[in-house]
Coordinates of C-alpha atoms (C1' of nucleotides) in Angstrom, one line a residue:
Chain A
M1417 CA -33.8 -109.2 13.3
P1418 CA -36.4 -106.5 13.8
Q1419 CA -36.7 -104.4 10.7
T1420 CA -38.9 -101.7 12.1
Q1421 CA -38.1 -98.5 10.5
Q1422 CA -37.7 -95.5 12.8
N1423 CA -40.7 -93.6 11.5
A1424 CA -42.9 -96.6 10.7
P1425 CA -45.3 -97.5 13.5
R1426 CA -44.6 -100.7 15.5
V1427 CA -46.0 -103.7 13.7
R1428 CA -49.1 -105.1 15.5
T1429 CA -51.0 -108.1 14.2
R1430 CA -53.8 -110.0 15.8
F1431 CA -55.5 -113.4 15.8
P1432 CA -59.2 -113.1 16.4
P1433 CA -61.0 -116.5 16.4
S1434 CA -64.6 -116.7 17.2
P1435 CA -65.0 -119.3 20.0
T1436 CA -67.6 -121.4 18.2
G1437 CA -65.4 -124.4 17.8
A1438 CA -62.0 -125.9 18.3
L1439 CA -58.9 -124.3 16.6
H1440 CA -58.7 -126.0 13.3
L1441 CA -55.8 -126.2 10.8
G1442 CA -56.8 -123.2 8.8
G1443 CA -57.2 -121.0 11.9
A1444 CA -53.9 -122.3 13.3
R1445 CA -52.1 -121.3 10.2
T1446 CA -53.6 -117.9 10.2
A1447 CA -52.5 -117.5 13.8
L1448 CA -49.1 -118.7 12.9
F1449 CA -48.7 -116.3 10.0
N1450 CA -49.8 -113.4 12.2
W1451 CA -47.5 -114.5 15.0
L1452 CA -44.5 -115.0 12.6
F1453 CA -45.1 -111.6 11.0
A1454 CA -45.1 -109.9 14.4
R1455 CA -42.1 -111.7 15.7
H1456 CA -40.2 -111.2 12.5
H1457 CA -40.7 -107.5 12.6
G1458 CA -40.2 -107.3 16.4
G1459 CA -43.8 -106.2 16.8
D1460 CA -46.8 -107.3 18.9
F1461 CA -49.2 -110.2 18.5
I1462 CA -52.7 -109.6 20.0
F1463 CA -55.1 -112.3 20.8
R1464 CA -58.8 -111.5 20.7
L1465 CA -62.0 -113.5 21.0
E1466 CA -64.8 -112.5 18.7
D1467 CA -67.7 -113.6 20.7
T1468 CA -70.4 -111.2 19.6
D1469 CA -72.5 -114.1 18.6
R1470 CA -73.8 -114.9 22.1
E1471 CA -75.6 -118.0 20.9
R1472 CA -72.7 -119.9 19.5
S1473 CA -69.8 -118.7 21.5
K1474 CA -68.8 -121.1 24.3
D1475 CA -66.3 -120.9 27.2
E1476 CA -65.2 -124.5 26.5
H1477 CA -64.1 -123.4 23.0
V1478 CA -62.2 -120.5 24.4
D1479 CA -60.3 -123.0 26.6
S1480 CA -59.6 -125.4 23.8
I1481 CA -58.4 -122.6 21.5
I1482 CA -56.0 -121.3 24.2
Q1483 CA -54.8 -124.8 24.9
A1484 CA -54.0 -125.3 21.2
M1485 CA -52.2 -121.9 21.0
E1486 CA -50.1 -122.8 24.0
W1487 CA -49.3 -126.2 22.6
L1488 CA -48.1 -124.6 19.4
G1489 CA -46.2 -122.0 21.4
L1490 CA -47.9 -119.1 19.8
D1491 CA -47.6 -116.7 22.7
W1492 CA -49.4 -113.3 22.6
D1493 CA -48.4 -110.0 23.9
E1494 CA -51.9 -108.7 24.7
G1495 CA -55.2 -110.3 25.4
P1496 CA -57.2 -112.3 25.2
H1497 CA -59.6 -109.4 24.6
Y1498 CA -63.2 -110.2 24.6
Q1499 CA -65.6 -108.4 22.2
S1500 CA -68.5 -109.2 24.5
R1501 CA -66.9 -106.9 27.1
R1502 CA -66.7 -104.0 24.7
F1503 CA -70.3 -103.5 23.7
D1504 CA -70.4 -100.0 25.1
R1505 CA -67.6 -99.0 22.9
Y1506 CA -69.2 -100.4 19.8
R1507 CA -72.5 -98.7 20.7
Q1508 CA -70.7 -95.4 21.0
A1509 CA -69.1 -95.8 17.6
I1510 CA -72.4 -96.6 16.1
D1511 CA -74.2 -93.7 17.7
Q1512 CA -71.5 -91.4 16.4
M1513 CA -72.0 -92.7 12.9
V1514 CA -75.7 -92.3 13.1
A1515 CA -75.3 -88.8 14.4
R1516 CA -73.0 -87.9 11.5
G1517 CA -75.2 -89.4 8.9
R1518 CA -72.9 -92.3 8.1
A1519 CA -75.4 -94.8 9.3
Y1520 CA -79.2 -95.0 9.7
W1521 CA -81.9 -96.9 11.4
C1522 CA -83.7 -99.5 9.3
H1523 CA -87.1 -100.9 10.1
C1524 CA -87.3 -103.4 7.3
P1525 CA -88.7 -106.7 8.6
P1526 CA -86.7 -109.9 7.9
E1527 CA -89.5 -111.1 5.6
R1528 CA -89.1 -108.1 3.4
L1529 CA -85.4 -108.5 3.2
Q1530 CA -85.8 -112.1 2.2
G1531 CA -88.1 -111.0 -0.6
V1532 CA -85.7 -108.4 -1.8
R1533 CA -82.9 -110.8 -2.0
E1534 CA -84.9 -113.4 -3.8
K1535 CA -86.1 -110.9 -6.3
A1536 CA -82.5 -109.7 -7.0
L1537 CA -81.3 -113.2 -7.4
A1538 CA -84.1 -114.0 -9.8
Q1539 CA -83.2 -111.0 -11.9
G1540 CA -79.7 -112.2 -12.2
G1541 CA -78.1 -109.9 -9.7
K1542 CA -76.5 -110.1 -6.3
P1543 CA -78.8 -110.5 -3.4
M1544 CA -78.4 -107.1 -1.8
Y1545 CA -80.4 -104.8 0.5
D1546 CA -82.2 -102.2 -1.6
G1547 CA -81.6 -99.3 0.7
C1548 CA -85.3 -98.8 1.5
C1549 CA -84.8 -97.0 4.8
R1550 CA -81.7 -95.2 3.7
D1551 CA -83.5 -92.0 2.8
L1552 CA -86.7 -92.5 4.8
G1553 CA -84.9 -91.6 7.9
P1554 CA -86.8 -93.5 10.6
G1555 CA -85.5 -93.2 14.1
P1556 CA -84.7 -95.9 16.6
A1557 CA -87.5 -98.3 17.4
P1558 CA -87.8 -101.7 19.0
G1559 CA -86.7 -104.4 16.6
A1560 CA -84.9 -101.9 14.3
V1561 CA -81.3 -102.3 13.2
V1562 CA -78.7 -99.8 12.2
R1563 CA -77.2 -99.9 8.8
F1564 CA -74.0 -98.4 7.5
R1565 CA -74.6 -95.8 4.7
G1566 CA -72.2 -96.8 2.0
P1567 CA -71.3 -94.8 -1.1
R1568 CA -73.1 -95.8 -4.2
E1569 CA -70.5 -94.7 -6.7
G1570 CA -66.8 -95.0 -7.1
H1571 CA -64.8 -98.0 -6.0
T1572 CA -62.9 -99.2 -3.0
G1573 CA -59.6 -101.0 -3.3
W1574 CA -56.4 -101.7 -1.6
K1575 CA -53.0 -103.2 -2.3
D1576 CA -53.2 -106.6 -0.8
L1577 CA -49.9 -107.8 0.8
V1578 CA -50.2 -111.3 -0.8
K1579 CA -52.6 -110.9 -3.7
G1580 CA -51.7 -107.5 -5.1
P1581 CA -54.2 -104.8 -6.0
I1582 CA -57.9 -105.7 -5.5
S1583 CA -60.8 -103.4 -6.2
F1584 CA -64.5 -103.5 -5.8
D1585 CA -67.2 -101.3 -7.4
N1586 CA -69.1 -99.6 -4.5
A1587 CA -72.3 -100.3 -6.3
E1588 CA -71.7 -104.0 -5.5
L1589 CA -71.8 -103.3 -1.8
D1590 CA -75.0 -102.9 0.0
D1591 CA -75.7 -101.2 3.3
L1592 CA -74.7 -103.7 5.9
V1593 CA -76.2 -104.0 9.3
I1594 CA -73.8 -102.8 12.1
L1595 CA -76.2 -103.0 15.0
R1596 CA -78.5 -105.9 15.5
S1597 CA -82.1 -105.6 16.7
D1598 CA -81.0 -107.1 20.1
G1599 CA -78.6 -104.2 20.5
S1600 CA -75.4 -106.2 19.8
P1601 CA -72.9 -105.0 17.2
T1602 CA -72.2 -107.2 14.1
Y1603 CA -68.9 -108.6 13.2
H1604 CA -68.0 -106.0 10.6
L1605 CA -68.4 -103.1 13.0
A1606 CA -66.7 -104.9 15.9
V1607 CA -63.6 -105.9 14.0
V1608 CA -63.0 -102.5 12.7
V1609 CA -63.5 -100.7 16.0
D1610 CA -61.3 -103.3 17.7
D1611 CA -58.6 -103.1 15.1
V1612 CA -58.6 -99.3 15.4
D1613 CA -58.6 -99.3 19.2
M1614 CA -55.9 -101.9 19.3
A1615 CA -53.8 -100.1 16.7
I1616 CA -53.5 -103.1 14.5
T1617 CA -51.2 -102.3 11.5
H1618 CA -51.5 -105.5 9.5
V1619 CA -54.6 -107.6 9.1
I1620 CA -53.5 -111.1 8.0
R1621 CA -56.5 -113.5 7.5
G1622 CA -58.0 -116.1 5.3
D1623 CA -58.9 -115.0 1.8
D1624 CA -62.5 -115.9 2.5
H1625 CA -62.5 -112.3 3.9
V1626 CA -61.5 -110.5 0.7
S1627 CA -65.0 -109.6 -0.1
N1628 CA -65.5 -108.2 3.4
T1629 CA -62.5 -106.0 3.1
P1630 CA -64.0 -103.2 1.0
R1631 CA -66.9 -102.8 3.4
Q1632 CA -64.5 -102.7 6.3
I1633 CA -62.3 -100.1 4.6
L1634 CA -65.4 -98.0 4.2
L1635 CA -66.1 -98.3 7.9
Y1636 CA -62.6 -97.2 8.8
Q1637 CA -63.2 -94.1 6.6
A1638 CA -66.5 -93.4 8.3
L1639 CA -64.7 -93.6 11.6
D1640 CA -62.0 -91.3 10.4
S1641 CA -59.4 -93.9 11.3
P1642 CA -56.2 -95.0 9.6
I1643 CA -56.6 -98.1 7.5
P1644 CA -54.4 -101.1 8.2
Q1645 CA -52.6 -103.1 5.6
F1646 CA -54.3 -106.3 4.5
G1647 CA -52.8 -109.6 3.6
H1648 CA -55.2 -112.4 2.5
V1649 CA -53.7 -115.8 2.6
P1650 CA -55.3 -118.6 0.6
M1651 CA -57.4 -121.1 2.3
I1652 CA -56.5 -124.7 3.2
L1653 CA -58.5 -127.3 1.4
G1654 CA -59.1 -130.9 2.0
G1655 CA -58.0 -133.8 -0.2
D1656 CA -61.1 -133.3 -2.4
K1657 CA -60.2 -129.6 -2.9
T1658 CA -63.2 -128.3 -0.9
K1659 CA -63.1 -126.2 2.2
L1660 CA -61.5 -128.2 5.1
S1661 CA -64.1 -129.6 7.4
K1662 CA -64.8 -132.5 9.8
R1663 CA -65.3 -134.7 6.8
H1664 CA -61.6 -134.5 6.2
G1665 CA -60.6 -136.4 9.4
A1666 CA -58.8 -134.6 12.2
T1667 CA -59.0 -130.9 11.6
A1668 CA -58.7 -129.7 15.2
V1669 CA -55.0 -129.1 15.8
I1670 CA -55.1 -130.3 19.4
A1671 CA -56.1 -133.7 18.1
Y1672 CA -52.7 -134.0 16.6
K1673 CA -51.1 -133.6 20.0
D1674 CA -53.0 -136.7 21.2
M1675 CA -52.0 -138.5 18.1
G1676 CA -48.3 -138.1 19.0
Y1677 CA -47.3 -135.2 16.9
L1678 CA -44.7 -132.6 18.0
P1679 CA -45.7 -128.9 17.9
E1680 CA -42.5 -128.2 15.9
A1681 CA -43.6 -130.6 13.2
M1682 CA -47.1 -129.0 13.1
L1683 CA -45.6 -125.5 12.9
N1684 CA -43.2 -126.6 10.2
A1685 CA -46.0 -128.2 8.2
L1686 CA -48.4 -125.3 8.6
A1687 CA -45.8 -122.8 7.6
R1688 CA -44.9 -124.6 4.4
L1689 CA -48.5 -124.7 3.4
G1690 CA -48.6 -121.7 1.3
W1691 CA -45.4 -120.1 2.3
S1692 CA -41.9 -121.1 1.1
H1693 CA -38.3 -120.1 1.3
G1694 CA -36.6 -121.4 -1.7
D1695 CA -36.2 -125.2 -1.6
Q1696 CA -35.9 -125.4 2.2
E1697 CA -38.4 -127.9 3.7
V1698 CA -37.4 -128.1 7.4
F1699 CA -37.6 -125.0 9.5
S1700 CA -37.1 -124.5 13.2
R1701 CA -39.2 -122.0 15.0
Q1702 CA -36.4 -119.5 14.9
E1703 CA -35.8 -120.1 11.2
L1704 CA -39.4 -119.5 10.6
I1705 CA -39.3 -116.2 12.4
D1706 CA -36.1 -115.2 10.6
H1707 CA -37.3 -115.9 7.1
F1708 CA -41.1 -115.3 7.2
G1709 CA -42.6 -112.7 4.9
L1710 CA -45.9 -112.2 3.2
E1711 CA -44.3 -111.7 -0.2
A1712 CA -43.3 -115.4 -0.2
V1713 CA -46.9 -116.6 0.5
G1714 CA -48.5 -118.2 -2.6
K1715 CA -51.8 -117.0 -4.0
G1716 CA -53.4 -120.4 -4.7
A1717 CA -55.3 -122.5 -2.2
A1718 CA -53.4 -125.5 -0.8
V1719 CA -54.4 -129.0 0.2
F1720 CA -53.3 -130.2 3.5
D1721 CA -51.2 -133.4 3.2
P1722 CA -51.2 -135.6 6.3
D1723 CA -48.3 -137.7 4.9
K1724 CA -46.0 -134.7 4.8
L1725 CA -46.9 -133.8 8.4
L1726 CA -46.1 -137.3 9.4
H1727 CA -42.7 -137.2 7.6
L1728 CA -41.9 -133.9 9.3
N1729 CA -42.9 -135.3 12.6
A1730 CA -40.5 -138.2 12.1
H1731 CA -37.8 -135.7 11.3
W1732 CA -38.4 -133.6 14.4
I1733 CA -38.6 -136.7 16.6
Q1734 CA -35.3 -137.8 15.3
H1735 CA -33.8 -134.4 16.0
S1736 CA -35.2 -134.0 19.5
P1737 CA -33.1 -134.5 22.6
P1738 CA -34.1 -137.8 24.3
Q1739 CA -35.0 -136.0 27.5
R1740 CA -37.6 -133.9 25.6
L1741 CA -39.1 -137.1 24.1
A1742 CA -39.1 -138.9 27.4
A1743 CA -40.9 -136.0 29.1
A1744 CA -43.6 -136.1 26.5
L1745 CA -44.1 -139.9 26.6
P1746 CA -45.8 -140.7 29.9
P1747 CA -49.4 -140.1 28.6
F1748 CA -48.8 -142.3 25.6
L1749 CA -47.2 -145.0 27.8
A1750 CA -50.1 -144.8 30.3
A1751 CA -52.5 -145.3 27.4
R1752 CA -50.8 -148.7 26.9
G1753 CA -51.0 -149.5 30.6
V1754 CA -47.4 -148.6 31.4
E1755 CA -47.8 -146.4 34.4
R1756 CA -44.6 -147.0 36.4
F1757 CA -41.2 -147.5 34.7
D1758 CA -37.5 -146.8 35.0
E1759 CA -36.7 -143.5 33.5
A1760 CA -33.1 -144.3 32.9
T1761 CA -34.0 -147.3 30.9
L1762 CA -36.4 -145.2 28.8
L1763 CA -33.7 -142.6 28.2
A1764 CA -31.2 -145.3 27.2
A1765 CA -33.7 -146.9 24.8
I1766 CA -34.9 -143.8 23.0
P1767 CA -31.9 -143.2 20.7
H1768 CA -32.3 -146.7 19.3
L1769 CA -36.1 -146.4 18.9
V1770 CA -36.3 -143.0 17.3
P1771 CA -35.1 -143.9 13.8
R1772 CA -38.1 -146.2 13.4
T1773 CA -40.6 -143.8 14.9
K1774 CA -42.9 -141.3 13.3
T1775 CA -45.1 -140.4 16.2
L1776 CA -44.9 -140.4 20.0
L1777 CA -47.6 -143.0 19.9
E1778 CA -45.2 -145.3 18.0
L1779 CA -42.4 -144.4 20.3
A1780 CA -44.4 -145.5 23.3
E1781 CA -45.2 -148.7 21.4
W1782 CA -41.5 -149.4 20.8
A1783 CA -40.5 -148.5 24.3
E1784 CA -42.9 -150.7 26.1
P1785 CA -40.9 -154.0 26.0
Y1786 CA -38.0 -152.3 27.8
L1787 CA -40.1 -150.9 30.5
V1788 CA -42.4 -153.7 31.6
D1789 CA -41.4 -156.6 33.9
E1790 CA -42.7 -159.3 31.6
V1791 CA -43.0 -158.7 27.9
V1792 CA -46.2 -159.3 26.1
M1793 CA -45.6 -162.0 23.5
E1794 CA -47.2 -161.4 20.1
P1795 CA -48.9 -164.7 19.4
Q1796 CA -47.8 -164.9 15.8
A1797 CA -44.2 -164.1 16.8
A1798 CA -44.1 -166.8 19.5
A1799 CA -45.8 -169.3 17.2
K1800 CA -43.2 -168.9 14.6
F1801 CA -40.0 -168.4 16.6
L1802 CA -40.5 -170.0 20.0
T1803 CA -40.8 -173.6 19.0
A1804 CA -39.2 -176.8 20.2
A1805 CA -36.9 -176.6 17.1
Q1806 CA -35.6 -173.3 18.3
A1807 CA -35.1 -174.3 21.9
P1808 CA -31.5 -175.3 21.4
V1809 CA -30.7 -171.8 20.0
L1810 CA -32.2 -170.1 23.0
E1811 CA -30.4 -172.4 25.3
R1812 CA -27.0 -171.8 23.8
V1813 CA -27.5 -168.1 23.5
A1814 CA -28.5 -168.0 27.2
A1815 CA -25.2 -169.8 28.0
M1816 CA -23.3 -167.3 25.9
V1817 CA -24.9 -164.4 27.7
E1818 CA -24.2 -166.0 31.0
R1819 CA -20.5 -166.3 30.1
L1820 CA -19.9 -163.0 28.2
G1821 CA -22.4 -160.6 29.7
V1822 CA -24.3 -158.2 27.5
A1823 CA -21.7 -155.5 27.1
E1824 CA -19.4 -157.4 24.7
S1825 CA -21.5 -156.9 21.5
A1826 CA -18.7 -157.8 19.2
A1827 CA -18.0 -161.1 21.1
L1828 CA -21.7 -161.9 21.2
E1829 CA -22.0 -161.3 17.5
A1830 CA -19.1 -163.6 16.8
G1831 CA -20.7 -166.2 19.1
F1832 CA -24.0 -165.8 17.2
K1833 CA -22.2 -166.4 13.9
D1834 CA -20.5 -169.5 15.2
L1835 CA -23.7 -170.8 16.5
A1836 CA -25.4 -170.2 13.2
G1837 CA -22.5 -172.0 11.5
D1838 CA -22.8 -175.0 13.8
L1839 CA -26.5 -175.3 13.2
G1840 CA -26.2 -174.6 9.5
I1841 CA -28.6 -171.7 9.6
K1842 CA -28.4 -168.0 8.8
L1843 CA -27.6 -165.4 11.4
G1844 CA -31.3 -164.4 11.3
G1845 CA -32.1 -167.9 12.4
V1846 CA -30.4 -167.2 15.7
A1847 CA -31.3 -163.5 16.0
Q1848 CA -35.1 -163.8 15.4
P1849 CA -35.9 -166.3 18.2
V1850 CA -33.8 -164.2 20.6
R1851 CA -35.5 -161.0 19.4
V1852 CA -38.9 -162.5 20.2
A1853 CA -37.7 -163.8 23.5
L1854 CA -36.4 -160.4 24.5
T1855 CA -39.1 -158.1 23.1
G1856 CA -42.0 -160.3 22.2
R1857 CA -41.9 -159.1 18.7
T1858 CA -40.2 -159.8 15.4
A1859 CA -39.1 -156.2 14.9
S1860 CA -36.8 -154.3 17.2
P1861 CA -33.5 -152.4 17.2
G1862 CA -30.3 -154.4 16.8
I1863 CA -30.5 -157.4 19.1
F1864 CA -27.2 -156.6 20.8
E1865 CA -28.4 -153.1 21.5
V1866 CA -31.5 -154.5 23.1
M1867 CA -29.5 -156.7 25.4
V1868 CA -27.4 -153.8 26.6
I1869 CA -30.4 -151.8 27.5
L1870 CA -32.1 -154.8 29.2
G1871 CA -29.0 -155.8 31.1
Q1872 CA -27.7 -159.2 31.7
A1873 CA -30.2 -160.3 34.4
R1874 CA -33.3 -159.3 32.5
T1875 CA -31.9 -160.7 29.3
L1876 CA -31.3 -164.0 30.9
A1877 CA -34.7 -164.0 32.6
R1878 CA -36.5 -163.4 29.3
L1879 CA -34.4 -166.0 27.5
G1880 CA -35.3 -168.5 30.2
R1881 CA -39.0 -167.8 30.0
A1882 CA -38.9 -168.0 26.2
L1883 CA -37.1 -171.3 26.4
K1884 CA -39.9 -172.7 28.6
M1885 CA -42.5 -171.6 26.1
A1886 CA -40.5 -173.1 23.3
T1887 CA -39.9 -176.5 24.9
S1888 CA -43.6 -176.8 25.9
A1889 CA -44.7 -175.6 22.5
G1890 CA -43.8 -178.8 20.8
Chain B
rG1409 C1' -76.9 -115.9 -10.8
rU1410 C1' -73.5 -111.5 -9.6
rC1411 C1' -68.9 -109.9 -7.8
rC1412 C1' -63.8 -111.1 -6.2
rC1413 C1' -59.7 -114.4 -6.2
rC1414 C1' -56.8 -118.4 -8.1
rA1415 C1' -54.4 -122.0 -11.9
rU1416 C1' -46.4 -125.8 -12.4
rC1417 C1' -45.6 -133.4 -11.0
rG1418 C1' -51.2 -137.2 -7.0
rU1419 C1' -49.9 -133.4 -2.9
rC1420 C1' -46.7 -129.0 -0.9
rU1421 C1' -43.8 -126.0 -3.8
rA1422 C1' -39.0 -123.3 -6.6
rG1423 C1' -38.8 -120.7 -11.0
rC1424 C1' -42.8 -116.0 -12.9
rC1425 C1' -42.3 -109.4 -10.8
rA1426 C1' -36.7 -107.8 -13.9
rG1427 C1' -38.7 -113.5 -21.0
rG1428 C1' -33.4 -117.3 -23.0
rU1429 C1' -28.8 -120.6 -18.3
rC1430 C1' -35.9 -124.9 -17.6
rC1431 C1' -36.8 -130.9 -23.1
rA1432 C1' -38.8 -127.1 -15.6
rG1433 C1' -35.6 -127.9 -9.7
rG1434 C1' -36.7 -129.6 -4.4
rA1435 C1' -39.9 -132.2 -0.9
rC1436 C1' -43.9 -135.9 0.5
rA1437 C1' -46.1 -140.3 -1.4
rC1438 C1' -45.2 -144.4 -4.8
rC1439 C1' -41.8 -148.0 -7.4
rG1440 C1' -36.9 -150.4 -7.9
rG1441 C1' -31.9 -151.1 -5.8
rC1442 C1' -27.9 -150.8 -2.0
rC1443 C1' -27.0 -151.5 3.2
rU1444 C1' -28.7 -155.5 6.7
rU1445 C1' -29.6 -160.2 12.5
rU1446 C1' -35.6 -158.2 12.1
rC1447 C1' -38.1 -153.5 11.4
rA1448 C1' -36.6 -149.0 10.4
rC1449 C1' -33.0 -144.9 9.4
rG1450 C1' -29.7 -143.8 5.5
rC1451 C1' -27.9 -143.7 0.4
rC1452 C1' -28.7 -144.4 -5.0
rG1453 C1' -32.1 -144.6 -9.1
rG1454 C1' -37.1 -144.3 -11.4
rC1455 C1' -42.2 -142.5 -12.3
rG1456 C1' -44.4 -137.8 -12.6
rA1457 C1' -46.4 -131.1 -14.0
rC1458 C1' -46.0 -125.5 -16.8
rA1459 C1' -55.0 -126.4 -17.6
rC1460 C1' -56.4 -124.9 -22.9
rG1461 C1' -56.4 -121.4 -27.1
rG1462 C1' -54.7 -117.1 -29.2
rG1463 C1' -51.3 -113.0 -29.2
rU1464 C1' -46.5 -110.0 -28.2
rU1465 C1' -41.3 -111.6 -29.1
rC1466 C1' -35.7 -114.1 -32.6
rG1467 C1' -37.3 -116.7 -28.0
rA1468 C1' -42.8 -117.5 -23.0
rA1469 C1' -43.8 -121.7 -17.4
rU1470 C1' -42.5 -116.5 -17.2
rC1471 C1' -45.9 -110.6 -20.5
rC1472 C1' -51.2 -109.6 -22.7
rC1473 C1' -56.3 -111.3 -24.0
rG1474 C1' -59.8 -115.1 -24.0
rU1475 C1' -61.7 -120.0 -22.6
rU1476 C1' -62.2 -123.8 -19.2
rG1477 C1' -61.7 -125.3 -14.4
rG1478 C1' -61.5 -124.4 -9.1
rG1479 C1' -62.3 -121.6 -4.8
rG1480 C1' -64.6 -117.7 -2.0
rA1481 C1' -68.2 -114.0 -0.9
rC1482 C1' -73.1 -112.3 -1.4
rG1483 C1' -76.7 -113.2 6.9
rC1484 C1' -79.5 -109.1 12.4
rC1485 C1' -72.4 -116.0 11.4
rA1486 C1' -67.5 -114.7 12.0

RNA sequence: GUCCCCAUCGUCUAGCCAGGUCCAGGACACCGGCCUUUCACGCCGGCGACACGGGUUCGAAUCCCGUUGGGGACGCCA
């Protein structure tokens, strides 16, 4: 459903994380929105790594971010581009601005800057650079930086795609550093040059960037470059309404993969955080692409709700083909010590397990009894249901299975009811000991379903073993 | 402190732009019930919000102003 107008430039968005940590929920949502916007409009999604901070940028973070993007299925059309490889280009842009008087060298030592800020703050103003070197006109020197020469009057504004019109008084903006004393460009300069060179048409980012936007717009103008459209999406907050951080539990998206979440659930949850489409709650990847638009993004910050993610995960697990689930399960099974198992058995069991499962972790837990040779008896369950008093039940059920097999569920159920009647107990009185015998637990899918998946031989073997435990239990 | 942004159930939100059909709808969570061989799924029901104060108007969740509250930014981090 591309809606690109003939004369409008092709939509190009980008996701530019700085590799100083893992991809967290907020970053993932920003990536998602950019990706959705590009896909919806049939445009391009560019992936870029903002690693101009050589101290904090790490290769391992690059790898983990890419891993998270791939897990979510956010594929990019170009990149990853690395800012660290484009320093010459930035330097060229800076030199050009200096040559044209749009930027100037500044020799102010850090201590002086510090003092200027403190003084401004003390006087009730904003801590800004006072423009000391602005008209002094010193040239380059070791330890000097280059600052952008911003206008002191007028105002700079734009029509934000999610927030509406926003405007800043230029007097509120100080002359920001664009070249560090070590010769590297700063963030503001690098993003603008990159977005210009990469022909980005829409900058969709967290609203912690709104106050950066006027300065960047000024930079575009100084570079005589077209200004992209901006859309600032509200931030994601933790349960205590403060900026999401490690304190709020798992914030790295990739951690959710290991906790047994499906990427479609994560995508669904992230999209609904801030964006909506009427009352619809569940969206497939394609539906997200079809319906996504910045005009439907809310303006207020949102709190991430783990319960809702869990609910969505349960939904997507229930709506996944068994094969897909089986393919994702081995790591979770292995974590439980189940390395080798019969795949057909797993596939047969999954449909019965899925309604009581919210994560792949739980699915592996439910699946275990079907896949191991000898079930692990939960002590509490055995103590309650595998007693001498229940031995006759197990004995007679075994005889029944011997005679009828496991395929005749209706006949077995009738047999169970007769047995319960004979013994003067409820149906549960028969079913529970059998359940524990077959699965080692007090909770499982329907007991006749379990038997079918186990097959007659294994059902009988487990009944036999349980009978031994029961008779010797006293 | 200064500037910018925001404000509907505990949480995510619909409604707001084009005021009445909203004593505000959906979802998650929670509570109760039904179903039932266990645990779930499912179904039914319940609890629960327009931050406050002014104004405009016949009429405001919706428009305007103010207050309060919250968030963000103010780096040679991004």
